[in-house]
Amino acid sequence: SQQGEEDPQALSIQEGENATMNCSYKTSINNLQWYRQNSGRGLVHLILIRSNEREKHSGRLRVTLDTSKKSSSLLITASRAADTASYFCATVLTSGTYKYIFGTGTRLKVLA
Amino acid sequence: NAGVTQTPKFRVLKTGQSMTLLCAQDMNHEYMYWYRQDPGMGLRLIHYSVGEGTTAKGEVPDGYNVSRLKKQNFLLGLESAAPSQTSVYFCASSYPGRGVGNQPQHFGDGTRLSIL
């Protein structure tokens, strides 16, 4: 079964609004990463948050991590049509196996 | 600087045929990965490699074989294709970094494989 589960599965918002998507996971992690995938393309890394961090920012992106609840959220502020994509969280387990476990993704559509 | 290049981009096979997907990276990364992406299931790890000459099984390795003879190349083979292997296949690479998984993965644009 998937380690990470994103919520919601799909999200449609107007340009300029904020978009929030959540990721829940099951076991202890080393870090959590967020990726974006445009239609027909590969995944692109957005941001990494370590297990001892609670919040991280990168441009219009804000990521939070709550290890007690085993959850993370990705906030995209002032969204643009170009943000339309699928967003995935990926967890790296503390077991030292070099494996990244990807969630099922949130499909974001930003309407112009 | 091409990053991660996957060949071919599209392929249609008949059940029972064999083929090899090629992944090449020009970033001198140690780690390379093969994933499959199916609707509603996210990415699932097939096999991975932590260095030239080494490979390991991921979450869904059955029906696939891999080889890493050169550091820059990671090959995924289907010996006898089955319709259940219809999917989009992604290759990724990363540096070892400090600690396990502390580096982002760089992805190719995928190979869309249909098996009839």
PDB file of C-alpha atoms in Angstrom:
ATOM      1  CA  SER A   1       0.000   0.000   0.000  1.00  0.00           C
ATOM      2  CA  GLN A   2       1.088   3.571  -0.535  1.00  0.00           C
ATOM      3  CA  GLN A   3       3.006   5.266   2.256  1.00  0.00           C
ATOM      4  CA  GLY A   4       1.736   8.682   1.277  1.00  0.00           C
ATOM      5  CA  GLU A   5      -1.833   9.661   0.567  1.00  0.00           C
ATOM      6  CA  GLU A   6      -2.639  13.114  -0.753  1.00  0.00           C
ATOM      7  CA  ASP A   7      -5.840  14.947  -0.053  1.00  0.00           C
ATOM      8  CA  PRO A   8      -7.793  16.155  -1.935  1.00  0.00           C
ATOM      9  CA  GLN A   9      -7.433  14.014  -5.029  1.00  0.00           C
ATOM     10  CA  ALA A  10      -8.426  16.968  -7.193  1.00  0.00           C
ATOM     11  CA  LEU A  11      -8.676  20.703  -6.596  1.00  0.00           C
ATOM     12  CA  SER A  12      -9.949  23.478  -8.841  1.00  0.00           C
ATOM     13  CA  ILE A  13      -9.411  27.136  -7.924  1.00  0.00           C
ATOM     14  CA  GLN A  14      -9.371  30.577  -9.504  1.00  0.00           C
ATOM     15  CA  GLU A  15      -6.130  32.314 -10.392  1.00  0.00           C
ATOM     16  CA  GLY A  16      -4.903  34.369  -7.452  1.00  0.00           C
ATOM     17  CA  GLU A  17      -6.387  32.078  -4.814  1.00  0.00           C
ATOM     18  CA  ASN A  18      -4.332  29.899  -2.494  1.00  0.00           C
ATOM     19  CA  ALA A  19      -4.157  26.139  -2.943  1.00  0.00           C
ATOM     20  CA  THR A  20      -3.611  23.755  -0.060  1.00  0.00           C
ATOM     21  CA  MET A  21      -2.985  20.068  -0.402  1.00  0.00           C
ATOM     22  CA  ASN A  22      -2.216  17.552   2.297  1.00  0.00           C
ATOM     23  CA  CYS A  23      -0.169  14.391   2.579  1.00  0.00           C
ATOM     24  CA  SER A  24      -0.472  11.714   5.230  1.00  0.00           C
ATOM     25  CA  TYR A  25       1.999   8.909   5.775  1.00  0.00           C
ATOM     26  CA  LYS A  26       2.200   5.812   7.921  1.00  0.00           C
ATOM     27  CA  THR A  27       5.693   5.202   9.275  1.00  0.00           C
ATOM     28  CA  SER A  28       8.609   7.206  10.613  1.00  0.00           C
ATOM     29  CA  ILE A  29      10.416   9.225   7.980  1.00  0.00           C
ATOM     30  CA  ASN A  30      13.806  10.797   7.366  1.00  0.00           C
ATOM     31  CA  ASN A  31      12.382  13.600   5.260  1.00  0.00           C
ATOM     32  CA  LEU A  32       9.422  14.454   3.069  1.00  0.00           C
ATOM     33  CA  GLN A  33       9.611  15.946  -0.406  1.00  0.00           C
ATOM     34  CA  TRP A  34       7.046  17.542  -2.686  1.00  0.00           C
ATOM     35  CA  TYR A  35       7.107  17.182  -6.462  1.00  0.00           C
ATOM     36  CA  ARG A  36       5.118  18.682  -9.329  1.00  0.00           C
ATOM     37  CA  GLN A  37       4.193  16.857 -12.518  1.00  0.00           C
ATOM     38  CA  ASN A  38       2.918  18.696 -15.563  1.00  0.00           C
ATOM     39  CA  SER A  39       0.810  16.730 -18.000  1.00  0.00           C
ATOM     40  CA  GLY A  40       2.914  14.341 -20.075  1.00  0.00           C
ATOM     41  CA  ARG A  41       6.141  15.196 -18.254  1.00  0.00           C
ATOM     42  CA  GLY A  42       8.309  13.801 -15.489  1.00  0.00           C
ATOM     43  CA  LEU A  43       8.226  14.900 -11.865  1.00  0.00           C
ATOM     44  CA  VAL A  44      10.060  18.015 -10.794  1.00  0.00           C
ATOM     45  CA  HIS A  45      11.325  18.469  -7.242  1.00  0.00           C
ATOM     46  CA  LEU A  46       9.831  21.445  -5.399  1.00  0.00           C
ATOM     47  CA  ILE A  47      10.919  21.344  -1.781  1.00  0.00           C
ATOM     48  CA  LEU A  48      12.328  19.040   0.906  1.00  0.00           C
ATOM     49  CA  ILE A  49      11.513  19.237   4.599  1.00  0.00           C
ATOM     50  CA  ARG A  50      13.467  17.215   7.128  1.00  0.00           C
ATOM     51  CA  SER A  51      11.851  15.331   9.982  1.00  0.00           C
ATOM     52  CA  ASN A  52      13.203  17.825  12.541  1.00  0.00           C
ATOM     53  CA  GLU A  53      11.746  20.836  10.686  1.00  0.00           C
ATOM     54  CA  ARG A  54       8.195  22.103  11.081  1.00  0.00           C
ATOM     55  CA  GLU A  55       7.894  24.650   8.285  1.00  0.00           C
ATOM     56  CA  LYS A  56       9.776  25.619   5.153  1.00  0.00           C
ATOM     57  CA  HIS A  57       9.280  28.279   2.491  1.00  0.00           C
ATOM     58  CA  SER A  58      10.377  28.544  -1.117  1.00  0.00           C
ATOM     59  CA  GLY A  59       8.997  31.441  -3.130  1.00  0.00           C
ATOM     60  CA  ARG A  60       5.202  31.024  -3.204  1.00  0.00           C
ATOM     61  CA  LEU A  61       5.420  27.587  -1.614  1.00  0.00           C
ATOM     62  CA  ARG A  62       5.008  26.870   2.075  1.00  0.00           C
ATOM     63  CA  VAL A  63       5.370  23.366   3.444  1.00  0.00           C
ATOM     64  CA  THR A  64       4.568  22.232   6.965  1.00  0.00           C
ATOM     65  CA  LEU A  65       5.331  18.941   8.623  1.00  0.00           C
ATOM     66  CA  ASP A  66       3.678  17.473  11.713  1.00  0.00           C
ATOM     67  CA  THR A  67       5.472  14.251  12.610  1.00  0.00           C
ATOM     68  CA  SER A  68       3.133  13.590  15.542  1.00  0.00           C
ATOM     69  CA  LYS A  69       0.197  13.453  13.118  1.00  0.00           C
ATOM     70  CA  LYS A  70       2.292  11.973  10.303  1.00  0.00           C
ATOM     71  CA  SER A  71       1.111  14.642   7.909  1.00  0.00           C
ATOM     72  CA  SER A  72       2.388  17.458   5.717  1.00  0.00           C
ATOM     73  CA  SER A  73       0.743  20.226   3.804  1.00  0.00           C
ATOM     74  CA  LEU A  74       1.770  22.194   0.724  1.00  0.00           C
ATOM     75  CA  LEU A  75       0.408  25.705   0.316  1.00  0.00           C
ATOM     76  CA  ILE A  76       0.743  27.540  -2.998  1.00  0.00           C
ATOM     77  CA  THR A  77      -0.063  31.209  -2.558  1.00  0.00           C
ATOM     78  CA  ALA A  78      -1.415  33.518  -5.271  1.00  0.00           C
ATOM     79  CA  SER A  79      -1.803  30.647  -7.698  1.00  0.00           C
ATOM     80  CA  ARG A  80      -1.269  31.047 -11.428  1.00  0.00           C
ATOM     81  CA  ALA A  81      -2.557  29.112 -14.424  1.00  0.00           C
ATOM     82  CA  ALA A  82       0.985  27.741 -14.811  1.00  0.00           C
ATOM     83  CA  ASP A  83       0.620  26.012 -11.428  1.00  0.00           C
ATOM     84  CA  THR A  84      -1.893  23.615 -13.009  1.00  0.00           C
ATOM     85  CA  ALA A  85      -0.296  20.211 -12.469  1.00  0.00           C
ATOM     86  CA  SER A  86      -0.341  17.153 -10.237  1.00  0.00           C
ATOM     87  CA  TYR A  87       1.467  17.405  -6.934  1.00  0.00           C
ATOM     88  CA  PHE A  88       2.996  14.445  -5.129  1.00  0.00           C
ATOM     89  CA  CYS A  89       4.529  13.983  -1.734  1.00  0.00           C
ATOM     90  CA  ALA A  90       7.372  11.517  -1.329  1.00  0.00           C
ATOM     91  CA  THR A  91       8.668  10.152   1.929  1.00  0.00           C
ATOM     92  CA  VAL A  92      12.058   8.681   2.623  1.00  0.00           C
ATOM     93  CA  LEU A  93      11.892   6.098   5.352  1.00  0.00           C
ATOM     94  CA  THR A  94      14.321   5.987   8.234  1.00  0.00           C
ATOM     95  CA  SER A  95      15.149   2.386   7.415  1.00  0.00           C
ATOM     96  CA  GLY A  96      18.079   3.396   5.241  1.00  0.00           C
ATOM     97  CA  THR A  97      16.927   1.604   2.128  1.00  0.00           C
ATOM     98  CA  TYR A  98      17.278   4.581  -0.237  1.00  0.00           C
ATOM     99  CA  LYS A  99      13.652   4.164  -1.247  1.00  0.00           C
ATOM    100  CA  TYR A 100      11.346   7.078  -1.907  1.00  0.00           C
ATOM    101  CA  ILE A 101       7.661   6.289  -1.413  1.00  0.00           C
ATOM    102  CA  PHE A 102       5.347   8.463  -3.496  1.00  0.00           C
ATOM    103  CA  GLY A 103       1.749   9.295  -2.741  1.00  0.00           C
ATOM    104  CA  THR A 104      -1.131   9.149  -5.186  1.00  0.00           C
ATOM    105  CA  GLY A 105      -1.098  12.870  -5.962  1.00  0.00           C
ATOM    106  CA  THR A 106      -3.395  15.895  -6.000  1.00  0.00           C
ATOM    107  CA  ARG A 107      -4.496  17.217  -9.390  1.00  0.00           C
ATOM    108  CA  LEU A 108      -4.600  20.999  -9.222  1.00  0.00           C
ATOM    109  CA  LYS A 109      -6.365  23.068 -11.853  1.00  0.00           C
ATOM    110  CA  VAL A 110      -5.986  26.839 -11.728  1.00  0.00           C
ATOM    111  CA  LEU A 111      -8.572  28.673 -13.792  1.00  0.00           C
ATOM    112  CA  ALA A 112      -7.565  31.939 -15.457  1.00  0.00           C
TER     113      ALA A 112
ATOM    114  CA  ASN B   1      22.825  19.560 -20.184  1.00  0.00           C
ATOM    115  CA  ALA B   2      20.126  16.962 -20.919  1.00  0.00           C
ATOM    116  CA  GLY B   3      19.559  15.687 -17.343  1.00  0.00           C
ATOM    117  CA  VAL B   4      17.732  12.355 -17.488  1.00  0.00           C
ATOM    118  CA  THR B   5      16.863  11.004 -20.932  1.00  0.00           C
ATOM    119  CA  GLN B   6      14.557   8.055 -21.524  1.00  0.00           C
ATOM    120  CA  THR B   7      14.361   6.055 -24.730  1.00  0.00           C
ATOM    121  CA  PRO B   8      11.937   5.338 -26.349  1.00  0.00           C
ATOM    122  CA  LYS B   9       9.144   7.804 -25.512  1.00  0.00           C
ATOM    123  CA  PHE B  10       6.359   5.532 -26.775  1.00  0.00           C
ATOM    124  CA  ARG B  11       6.109   1.866 -27.575  1.00  0.00           C
ATOM    125  CA  VAL B  12       3.396  -0.660 -28.345  1.00  0.00           C
ATOM    126  CA  LEU B  13       4.154  -4.326 -27.763  1.00  0.00           C
ATOM    127  CA  LYS B  14       2.306  -7.560 -28.186  1.00  0.00           C
ATOM    128  CA  THR B  15       1.919  -9.929 -25.259  1.00  0.00           C
ATOM    129  CA  GLY B  16       5.002 -12.106 -24.894  1.00  0.00           C
ATOM    130  CA  GLN B  17       7.390  -9.755 -26.681  1.00  0.00           C
ATOM    131  CA  SER B  18      10.470  -8.442 -24.945  1.00  0.00           C
ATOM    132  CA  MET B  19      12.004  -4.997 -24.873  1.00  0.00           C
ATOM    133  CA  THR B  20      14.499  -2.823 -23.039  1.00  0.00           C
ATOM    134  CA  LEU B  21      13.926   0.701 -21.823  1.00  0.00           C
ATOM    135  CA  LEU B  22      17.012   2.875 -21.621  1.00  0.00           C
ATOM    136  CA  CYS B  23      17.703   5.600 -19.099  1.00  0.00           C
ATOM    137  CA  ALA B  24      20.734   7.848 -19.381  1.00  0.00           C
ATOM    138  CA  GLN B  25      21.801  10.634 -17.005  1.00  0.00           C
ATOM    139  CA  ASP B  26      24.590  13.149 -17.464  1.00  0.00           C
ATOM    140  CA  MET B  27      24.733  14.481 -13.888  1.00  0.00           C
ATOM    141  CA  ASN B  28      27.172  11.869 -12.524  1.00  0.00           C
ATOM    142  CA  HIS B  29      24.543  10.666 -10.061  1.00  0.00           C
ATOM    143  CA  GLU B  30      25.220   7.515  -8.070  1.00  0.00           C
ATOM    144  CA  TYR B  31      21.622   6.484  -7.500  1.00  0.00           C
ATOM    145  CA  MET B  32      19.162   5.570 -10.232  1.00  0.00           C
ATOM    146  CA  TYR B  33      15.564   4.346 -10.051  1.00  0.00           C
ATOM    147  CA  TRP B  34      12.832   2.883 -12.222  1.00  0.00           C
ATOM    148  CA  TYR B  35       9.183   3.606 -11.395  1.00  0.00           C
ATOM    149  CA  ARG B  36       5.885   2.833 -13.010  1.00  0.00           C
ATOM    150  CA  GLN B  37       2.957   5.220 -12.842  1.00  0.00           C
ATOM    151  CA  ASP B  38      -0.579   3.944 -13.131  1.00  0.00           C
ATOM    152  CA  PRO B  39      -3.801   5.975 -12.781  1.00  0.00           C
ATOM    153  CA  GLY B  40      -4.815   6.439  -9.155  1.00  0.00           C
ATOM    154  CA  MET B  41      -1.764   4.631  -7.804  1.00  0.00           C
ATOM    155  CA  GLY B  42       0.986   7.209  -7.898  1.00  0.00           C
ATOM    156  CA  LEU B  43       4.521   6.042  -8.597  1.00  0.00           C
ATOM    157  CA  ARG B  44       5.683   2.601  -7.566  1.00  0.00           C
ATOM    158  CA  LEU B  45       9.338   1.659  -7.365  1.00  0.00           C
ATOM    159  CA  ILE B  46      10.332  -1.271  -9.596  1.00  0.00           C
ATOM    160  CA  HIS B  47      14.105  -1.521  -9.122  1.00  0.00           C
ATOM    161  CA  TYR B  48      16.865   0.808  -8.076  1.00  0.00           C
ATOM    162  CA  SER B  49      20.655   1.028  -8.105  1.00  0.00           C
ATOM    163  CA  VAL B  50      23.020   2.677  -5.651  1.00  0.00           C
ATOM    164  CA  GLY B  51      26.035   2.429  -7.919  1.00  0.00           C
ATOM    165  CA  GLU B  52      27.555   0.948 -11.034  1.00  0.00           C
ATOM    166  CA  GLY B  53      27.193  -2.826 -11.057  1.00  0.00           C
ATOM    167  CA  THR B  54      24.617  -2.933  -8.242  1.00  0.00           C
ATOM    168  CA  THR B  55      20.838  -3.283  -8.391  1.00  0.00           C
ATOM    169  CA  ALA B  56      18.080  -3.959  -5.871  1.00  0.00           C
ATOM    170  CA  LYS B  57      14.389  -4.778  -5.924  1.00  0.00           C
ATOM    171  CA  GLY B  58      11.763  -2.182  -5.200  1.00  0.00           C
ATOM    172  CA  GLU B  59       8.072  -2.519  -4.455  1.00  0.00           C
ATOM    173  CA  VAL B  60       6.932  -4.182  -7.720  1.00  0.00           C
ATOM    174  CA  PRO B  61       9.925  -5.998  -9.293  1.00  0.00           C
ATOM    175  CA  ASP B  62       8.174  -9.076 -10.719  1.00  0.00           C
ATOM    176  CA  GLY B  63       8.366  -9.348 -14.509  1.00  0.00           C
ATOM    177  CA  TYR B  64      11.221  -6.854 -14.799  1.00  0.00           C
ATOM    178  CA  ASN B  65      14.994  -7.053 -14.818  1.00  0.00           C
ATOM    179  CA  VAL B  66      17.555  -4.262 -14.674  1.00  0.00           C
ATOM    180  CA  SER B  67      21.230  -3.694 -15.307  1.00  0.00           C
ATOM    181  CA  ARG B  68      23.658  -0.900 -14.417  1.00  0.00           C
ATOM    182  CA  LEU B  69      26.819  -1.685 -16.359  1.00  0.00           C
ATOM    183  CA  LYS B  70      27.791   1.975 -16.657  1.00  0.00           C
ATOM    184  CA  LYS B  71      27.241   4.662 -14.061  1.00  0.00           C
ATOM    185  CA  GLN B  72      25.292   6.868 -16.438  1.00  0.00           C
ATOM    186  CA  ASN B  73      22.931   4.183 -17.760  1.00  0.00           C
ATOM    187  CA  PHE B  74      20.174   2.143 -16.128  1.00  0.00           C
ATOM    188  CA  LEU B  75      18.325  -0.376 -18.290  1.00  0.00           C
ATOM    189  CA  LEU B  76      14.884  -1.842 -17.568  1.00  0.00           C
ATOM    190  CA  GLY B  77      13.976  -5.066 -19.337  1.00  0.00           C
ATOM    191  CA  LEU B  78      10.677  -6.823 -19.882  1.00  0.00           C
ATOM    192  CA  GLU B  79      11.403 -10.416 -20.841  1.00  0.00           C
ATOM    193  CA  SER B  80       7.835 -11.446 -21.706  1.00  0.00           C
ATOM    194  CA  ALA B  81       5.480  -8.482 -21.757  1.00  0.00           C
ATOM    195  CA  ALA B  82       2.012  -8.808 -20.231  1.00  0.00           C
ATOM    196  CA  PRO B  83      -0.991  -6.449 -20.521  1.00  0.00           C
ATOM    197  CA  SER B  84      -0.646  -5.698 -16.778  1.00  0.00           C
ATOM    198  CA  GLN B  85       2.651  -4.011 -17.586  1.00  0.00           C
ATOM    199  CA  THR B  86       0.912  -1.325 -19.640  1.00  0.00           C
ATOM    200  CA  SER B  87       1.985   1.818 -17.856  1.00  0.00           C
ATOM    201  CA  VAL B  88       4.113   4.926 -17.962  1.00  0.00           C
ATOM    202  CA  TYR B  89       7.666   4.192 -16.857  1.00  0.00           C
ATOM    203  CA  PHE B  90       9.840   6.852 -15.266  1.00  0.00           C
ATOM    204  CA  CYS B  91      13.527   6.807 -14.585  1.00  0.00           C
ATOM    205  CA  ALA B  92      15.070   9.023 -11.912  1.00  0.00           C
ATOM    206  CA  SER B  93      18.511   9.701 -10.517  1.00  0.00           C
ATOM    207  CA  SER B  94      19.965  11.411  -7.456  1.00  0.00           C
ATOM    208  CA  TYR B  95      23.177  12.112  -5.572  1.00  0.00           C
ATOM    209  CA  PRO B  96      23.794  10.107  -2.390  1.00  0.00           C
ATOM    210  CA  GLY B  97      23.871  13.312  -0.389  1.00  0.00           C
ATOM    211  CA  ARG B  98      24.283  13.475   3.362  1.00  0.00           C
ATOM    212  CA  GLY B  99      22.155  10.792   4.855  1.00  0.00           C
ATOM    213  CA  VAL B 100      19.620   8.602   3.203  1.00  0.00           C
ATOM    214  CA  GLY B 101      17.392  10.305   0.685  1.00  0.00           C
ATOM    215  CA  ASN B 102      18.443  13.858   1.493  1.00  0.00           C
ATOM    216  CA  GLN B 103      18.670  14.793  -2.144  1.00  0.00           C
ATOM    217  CA  PRO B 104      15.954  15.438  -4.705  1.00  0.00           C
ATOM    218  CA  GLN B 105      15.319  12.975  -7.478  1.00  0.00           C
ATOM    219  CA  HIS B 106      15.630  14.114 -11.096  1.00  0.00           C
ATOM    220  CA  PHE B 107      13.156  12.511 -13.479  1.00  0.00           C
ATOM    221  CA  GLY B 108      13.032  11.800 -17.172  1.00  0.00           C
ATOM    222  CA  ASP B 109       9.853  12.489 -19.142  1.00  0.00           C
ATOM    223  CA  GLY B 110       8.769   8.864 -19.198  1.00  0.00           C
ATOM    224  CA  THR B 111       8.163   6.012 -21.604  1.00  0.00           C
ATOM    225  CA  ARG B 112       4.546   5.271 -22.425  1.00  0.00           C
ATOM    226  CA  LEU B 113       4.249   1.543 -22.950  1.00  0.00           C
ATOM    227  CA  SER B 114       1.144  -0.274 -24.182  1.00  0.00           C
ATOM    228  CA  ILE B 115       0.955  -4.036 -24.293  1.00  0.00           C
ATOM    229  CA  LEU B 116      -1.785  -5.578 -26.380  1.00  0.00           C
TER     230      LEU B 116
END
